[in-house]
PDB file of C-alpha atoms in Angstrom:
ATOM      1  CA  MET A  10      87.691  54.893  92.665  1.00 90.00           C
ATOM      2  CA  GLU A  11      88.413  58.713  91.994  1.00 94.00           C
ATOM      3  CA  THR A  12      85.846  61.355  92.376  1.00 97.00           C
ATOM      4  CA  ILE A  13      85.479  64.798  90.895  1.00 97.00           C
ATOM      5  CA  LYS A  14      83.013  67.460  92.095  1.00 98.00           C
ATOM      6  CA  TYR A  15      80.941  70.212  90.410  1.00 97.00           C
ATOM      7  CA  LYS A  16      78.311  72.492  91.797  1.00 96.00           C
ATOM      8  CA  GLY A  17      77.447  69.784  94.358  1.00 95.00           C
ATOM      9  CA  PHE A  18      77.403  66.876  92.553  1.00 97.00           C
ATOM     10  CA  ILE A  19      79.957  64.277  92.731  1.00 98.00           C
ATOM     11  CA  GLY A  20      80.976  61.768  89.827  1.00 98.00           C
ATOM     12  CA  SER A  21      83.290  58.730  89.513  1.00 98.00           C
ATOM     13  CA  VAL A  22      86.132  58.618  87.298  1.00 97.00           C
ATOM     14  CA  GLU A  23      87.227  55.064  86.110  1.00 97.00           C
ATOM     15  CA  VAL A  24      89.223  53.649  83.352  1.00 95.00           C
ATOM     16  CA  SER A  25      88.309  50.998  80.845  1.00 93.00           C
ATOM     17  CA  ILE A  26      91.424  49.396  79.068  1.00 92.00           C
ATOM     18  CA  ALA A  27      89.163  47.278  77.082  1.00 93.00           C
ATOM     19  CA  ASP A  28      87.291  50.358  75.684  1.00 90.00           C
ATOM     20  CA  ASN A  29      90.306  52.726  75.612  1.00 91.00           C
ATOM     21  CA  CYS A  30      88.393  55.132  77.614  1.00 93.00           C
ATOM     22  CA  ILE A  31      87.947  56.897  81.044  1.00 96.00           C
ATOM     23  CA  HIS A  32      84.308  56.940  82.076  1.00 97.00           C
ATOM     24  CA  GLY A  33      82.080  57.453  85.225  1.00 98.00           C
ATOM     25  CA  LYS A  34      78.610  58.390  86.594  1.00 98.00           C
ATOM     26  CA  ILE A  35      77.056  61.055  88.857  1.00 98.00           C
ATOM     27  CA  LEU A  36      76.782  59.667  92.229  1.00 98.00           C
ATOM     28  CA  PHE A  37      74.153  60.165  94.657  1.00 97.00           C
ATOM     29  CA  ILE A  38      71.307  60.646  92.296  1.00 97.00           C
ATOM     30  CA  ASN A  39      67.976  58.979  91.841  1.00 93.00           C
ATOM     31  CA  ASP A  40      68.984  58.170  88.005  1.00 95.00           C
ATOM     32  CA  LEU A  41      72.026  56.868  85.940  1.00 97.00           C
ATOM     33  CA  ILE A  42      73.828  59.432  84.232  1.00 98.00           C
ATOM     34  CA  THR A  43      77.116  58.375  82.754  1.00 98.00           C
ATOM     35  CA  TYR A  44      79.831  60.306  80.768  1.00 98.00           C
ATOM     36  CA  GLN A  45      83.082  59.052  79.086  1.00 96.00           C
ATOM     37  CA  ALA A  46      86.097  60.634  77.373  1.00 96.00           C
ATOM     38  CA  ASN A  47      89.216  59.499  75.574  1.00 91.00           C
ATOM     39  CA  GLY A  48      91.571  61.368  77.981  1.00 87.00           C
ATOM     40  CA  LEU A  49      91.927  62.863  81.227  1.00 87.00           C
ATOM     41  CA  ASP A  50      91.811  66.403  80.071  1.00 87.00           C
ATOM     42  CA  GLN A  51      88.226  65.466  78.698  1.00 96.00           C
ATOM     43  CA  ILE A  52      86.665  63.537  81.222  1.00 97.00           C
ATOM     44  CA  GLU A  53      86.041  66.885  83.880  1.00 96.00           C
ATOM     45  CA  GLN A  54      84.361  68.540  80.629  1.00 97.00           C
ATOM     46  CA  GLU A  55      82.157  65.651  79.990  1.00 98.00           C
ATOM     47  CA  PHE A  56      81.197  65.372  83.781  1.00 98.00           C
ATOM     48  CA  GLN A  57      80.247  69.133  83.917  1.00 98.00           C
ATOM     49  CA  GLU A  58      77.993  68.936  80.744  1.00 98.00           C
ATOM     50  CA  ALA A  59      76.203  65.768  82.270  1.00 98.00           C
ATOM     51  CA  VAL A  60      75.599  67.809  85.355  1.00 98.00           C
ATOM     52  CA  GLU A  61      74.424  70.648  83.737  1.00 98.00           C
ATOM     53  CA  ASP A  62      71.820  68.515  81.138  1.00 98.00           C
ATOM     54  CA  TYR A  63      71.037  66.623  84.178  1.00 98.00           C
ATOM     55  CA  PHE A  64      70.191  69.674  86.443  1.00 96.00           C
ATOM     56  CA  GLU A  65      68.242  71.387  83.695  1.00 97.00           C
ATOM     57  CA  THR A  66      66.154  68.184  83.063  1.00 97.00           C
ATOM     58  CA  CYS A  67      65.473  67.908  86.705  1.00 96.00           C
ATOM     59  CA  LYS A  68      64.496  71.707  86.541  1.00 96.00           C
ATOM     60  CA  GLU A  69      62.045  71.080  83.806  1.00 97.00           C
ATOM     61  CA  LEU A  70      60.582  67.826  85.386  1.00 96.00           C
ATOM     62  CA  LYS A  71      60.225  69.730  88.669  1.00 96.00           C
ATOM     63  CA  ILE A  72      62.154  66.991  90.698  1.00 95.00           C
ATOM     64  CA  ASP A  73      65.140  67.104  93.507  1.00 94.00           C
ATOM     65  CA  PRO A  74      68.208  66.423  91.519  1.00 94.00           C
ATOM     66  CA  LEU A  75      70.279  64.823  94.492  1.00 92.00           C
ATOM     67  CA  LYS A  76      69.559  61.731  96.163  1.00 92.00           C
ATOM     68  CA  SER A  77      68.454  62.505  99.855  1.00 89.00           C
ATOM     69  CA  PHE A  78      69.590  60.529 102.706  1.00 91.00           C
ATOM     70  CA  ASN A  79      67.522  59.723 105.748  1.00 92.00           C
ATOM     71  CA  GLY A  80      70.122  59.176 108.210  1.00 92.00           C
ATOM     72  CA  SER A  81      69.468  55.487 108.565  1.00 92.00           C
ATOM     73  CA  PHE A  82      70.924  52.099 107.260  1.00 92.00           C
ATOM     74  CA  ASN A  83      71.276  48.590 107.787  1.00 93.00           C
ATOM     75  CA  VAL A  84      74.466  47.159 108.431  1.00 92.00           C
ATOM     76  CA  ARG A  85      75.052  43.404 108.750  1.00 95.00           C
ATOM     77  CA  VAL A  86      77.669  42.434 111.183  1.00 94.00           C
ATOM     78  CA  GLY A  87      77.170  39.033 112.204  1.00 96.00           C
ATOM     79  CA  SER A  88      75.531  37.555 115.271  1.00 96.00           C
ATOM     80  CA  GLU A  89      78.824  37.287 116.985  1.00 97.00           C
ATOM     81  CA  LEU A  90      80.006  40.689 116.565  1.00 96.00           C
ATOM     82  CA  HIS A  91      76.399  41.939 117.036  1.00 97.00           C
ATOM     83  CA  GLN A  92      76.275  40.312 120.566  1.00 97.00           C
ATOM     84  CA  ARG A  93      79.508  41.763 121.694  1.00 96.00           C
ATOM     85  CA  LEU A  94      78.800  45.206 120.794  1.00 96.00           C
ATOM     86  CA  ALA A  95      75.324  44.763 122.522  1.00 96.00           C
ATOM     87  CA  LEU A  96      76.960  43.713 125.863  1.00 96.00           C
ATOM     88  CA  ASN A  97      79.649  46.396 125.228  1.00 95.00           C
ATOM     89  CA  ALA A  98      76.911  48.810 125.193  1.00 95.00           C
ATOM     90  CA  ILE A  99      75.117  47.899 128.157  1.00 96.00           C
ATOM     91  CA  GLU A 100      78.179  47.773 130.179  1.00 96.00           C
ATOM     92  CA  LYS A 101      79.414  51.218 128.937  1.00 94.00           C
ATOM     93  CA  ASP A 102      75.595  52.182 129.584  1.00 95.00           C
ATOM     94  CA  LYS A 103      75.634  53.311 125.876  1.00 95.00           C
ATOM     95  CA  ASN A 104      73.212  52.301 122.871  1.00 95.00           C
ATOM     96  CA  ILE A 105      74.421  50.401 119.814  1.00 95.00           C
ATOM     97  CA  ASN A 106      73.340  53.641 117.840  1.00 94.00           C
ATOM     98  CA  SER A 107      75.677  55.893 119.678  1.00 94.00           C
ATOM     99  CA  ILE A 108      78.488  53.812 119.363  1.00 94.00           C
ATOM    100  CA  VAL A 109      78.299  53.032 115.734  1.00 94.00           C
ATOM    101  CA  LYS A 110      77.756  56.631 114.847  1.00 94.00           C
ATOM    102  CA  LYS A 111      80.765  57.509 116.802  1.00 93.00           C
ATOM    103  CA  ALA A 112      82.775  54.889 115.101  1.00 92.00           C
ATOM    104  CA  ILE A 113      81.754  56.396 111.931  1.00 93.00           C
ATOM    105  CA  GLU A 114      82.735  59.656 112.597  1.00 93.00           C
ATOM    106  CA  LYS A 115      86.235  58.671 113.732  1.00 92.00           C
ATOM    107  CA  TYR A 116      86.420  56.624 110.443  1.00 91.00           C
ATOM    108  CA  LEU A 117      85.604  59.582 108.248  1.00 91.00           C
ATOM    109  CA  ASP A 118      87.468  62.055 109.868  1.00 89.00           C
ATOM    110  CA  LYS A 119      90.641  60.957 111.627  1.00 80.00           C
ATOM    111  CA  SER A 120      91.747  64.522 112.204  1.00 63.00           C
ATOM    112  CA  LYS A 121      88.977  65.426 114.232  1.00 62.00           C
ATOM    113  CA  PRO A 122      89.251  63.332 117.225  1.00 57.00           C
ATOM    114  CA  VAL A 123      86.177  61.566 118.869  1.00 51.00           C
ATOM    115  CA  SER A 124      86.814  61.333 122.260  1.00 61.00           C
ATOM    116  CA  GLU A 125      85.363  61.513 125.591  1.00 64.00           C
ATOM    117  CA  VAL A 126      86.561  63.292 128.617  1.00 68.00           C
ATOM    118  CA  HIS A 127      86.246  61.455 131.805  1.00 69.00           C
ATOM    119  CA  ASN A 128      86.962  63.240 135.230  1.00 73.00           C
ATOM    120  CA  HIS A 129      87.937  60.727 138.103  1.00 73.00           C
ATOM    121  CA  HIS A 130      88.514  61.948 142.028  1.00 71.00           C
ATOM    122  CA  ASN A 131      91.051  59.915 143.739  1.00 72.00           C
ATOM    123  CA  THR A 132      91.852  60.243 147.323  1.00 72.00           C
ATOM    124  CA  PHE A 133      94.493  58.462 149.437  1.00 69.00           C
ATOM    125  CA  ASP A 134      95.789  58.404 152.939  1.00 70.00           C
ATOM    126  CA  GLU A 135      99.063  60.146 152.835  1.00 69.00           C
ATOM    127  CA  SER A 136     100.007  58.107 155.747  1.00 68.00           C
ATOM    128  CA  LYS A 137     100.101  54.747 153.872  1.00 68.00           C
ATOM    129  CA  PHE A 138     102.124  56.247 151.299  1.00 64.00           C
ATOM    130  CA  SER A 139     105.094  57.727 153.428  1.00 60.00           C
ATOM    131  CA  THR A 140     108.472  57.633 152.078  1.00 60.00           C
ATOM    132  CA  PRO A 141     111.056  56.604 154.969  1.00 62.00           C
ATOM    133  CA  GLY A 142     113.446  59.614 155.544  1.00 63.00           C
ATOM    134  CA  ILE A 143     110.989  62.137 154.075  1.00 60.00           C
ATOM    135  CA  SER A 144     108.764  63.886 156.443  1.00 58.00           C
ATOM    136  CA  THR A 145     105.135  65.043 155.655  1.00 54.00           C
TER     137      THR A 145
END
């Protein structure tokens, strides 16, 4: 699905071959607002008009036009994957939420590496690593 943006709103753009039109809906709102056009050159204008009309209606009714996200959602991963994740979290002294959050960040922003820095201090006895013919 393609998307378009206008004044902080995001809309879908889909093709209906059966209806011979392009249509979409405003995403991430608490209502269902749709729009359609006969061509690509018209769909953005129809979307913008739908946004303007919806925004004015929300203003008149004194309601927030955008859907709010609370930062919490349920994910069904199956019992085996859940158990593997829980074990991995314990072994790495992490919690499941932090692992899932990091995985989502990495998935959504591949240009921004999500990584951890580990510093290791190693010591060794030089006498055990001497090379014949080379003195230390």
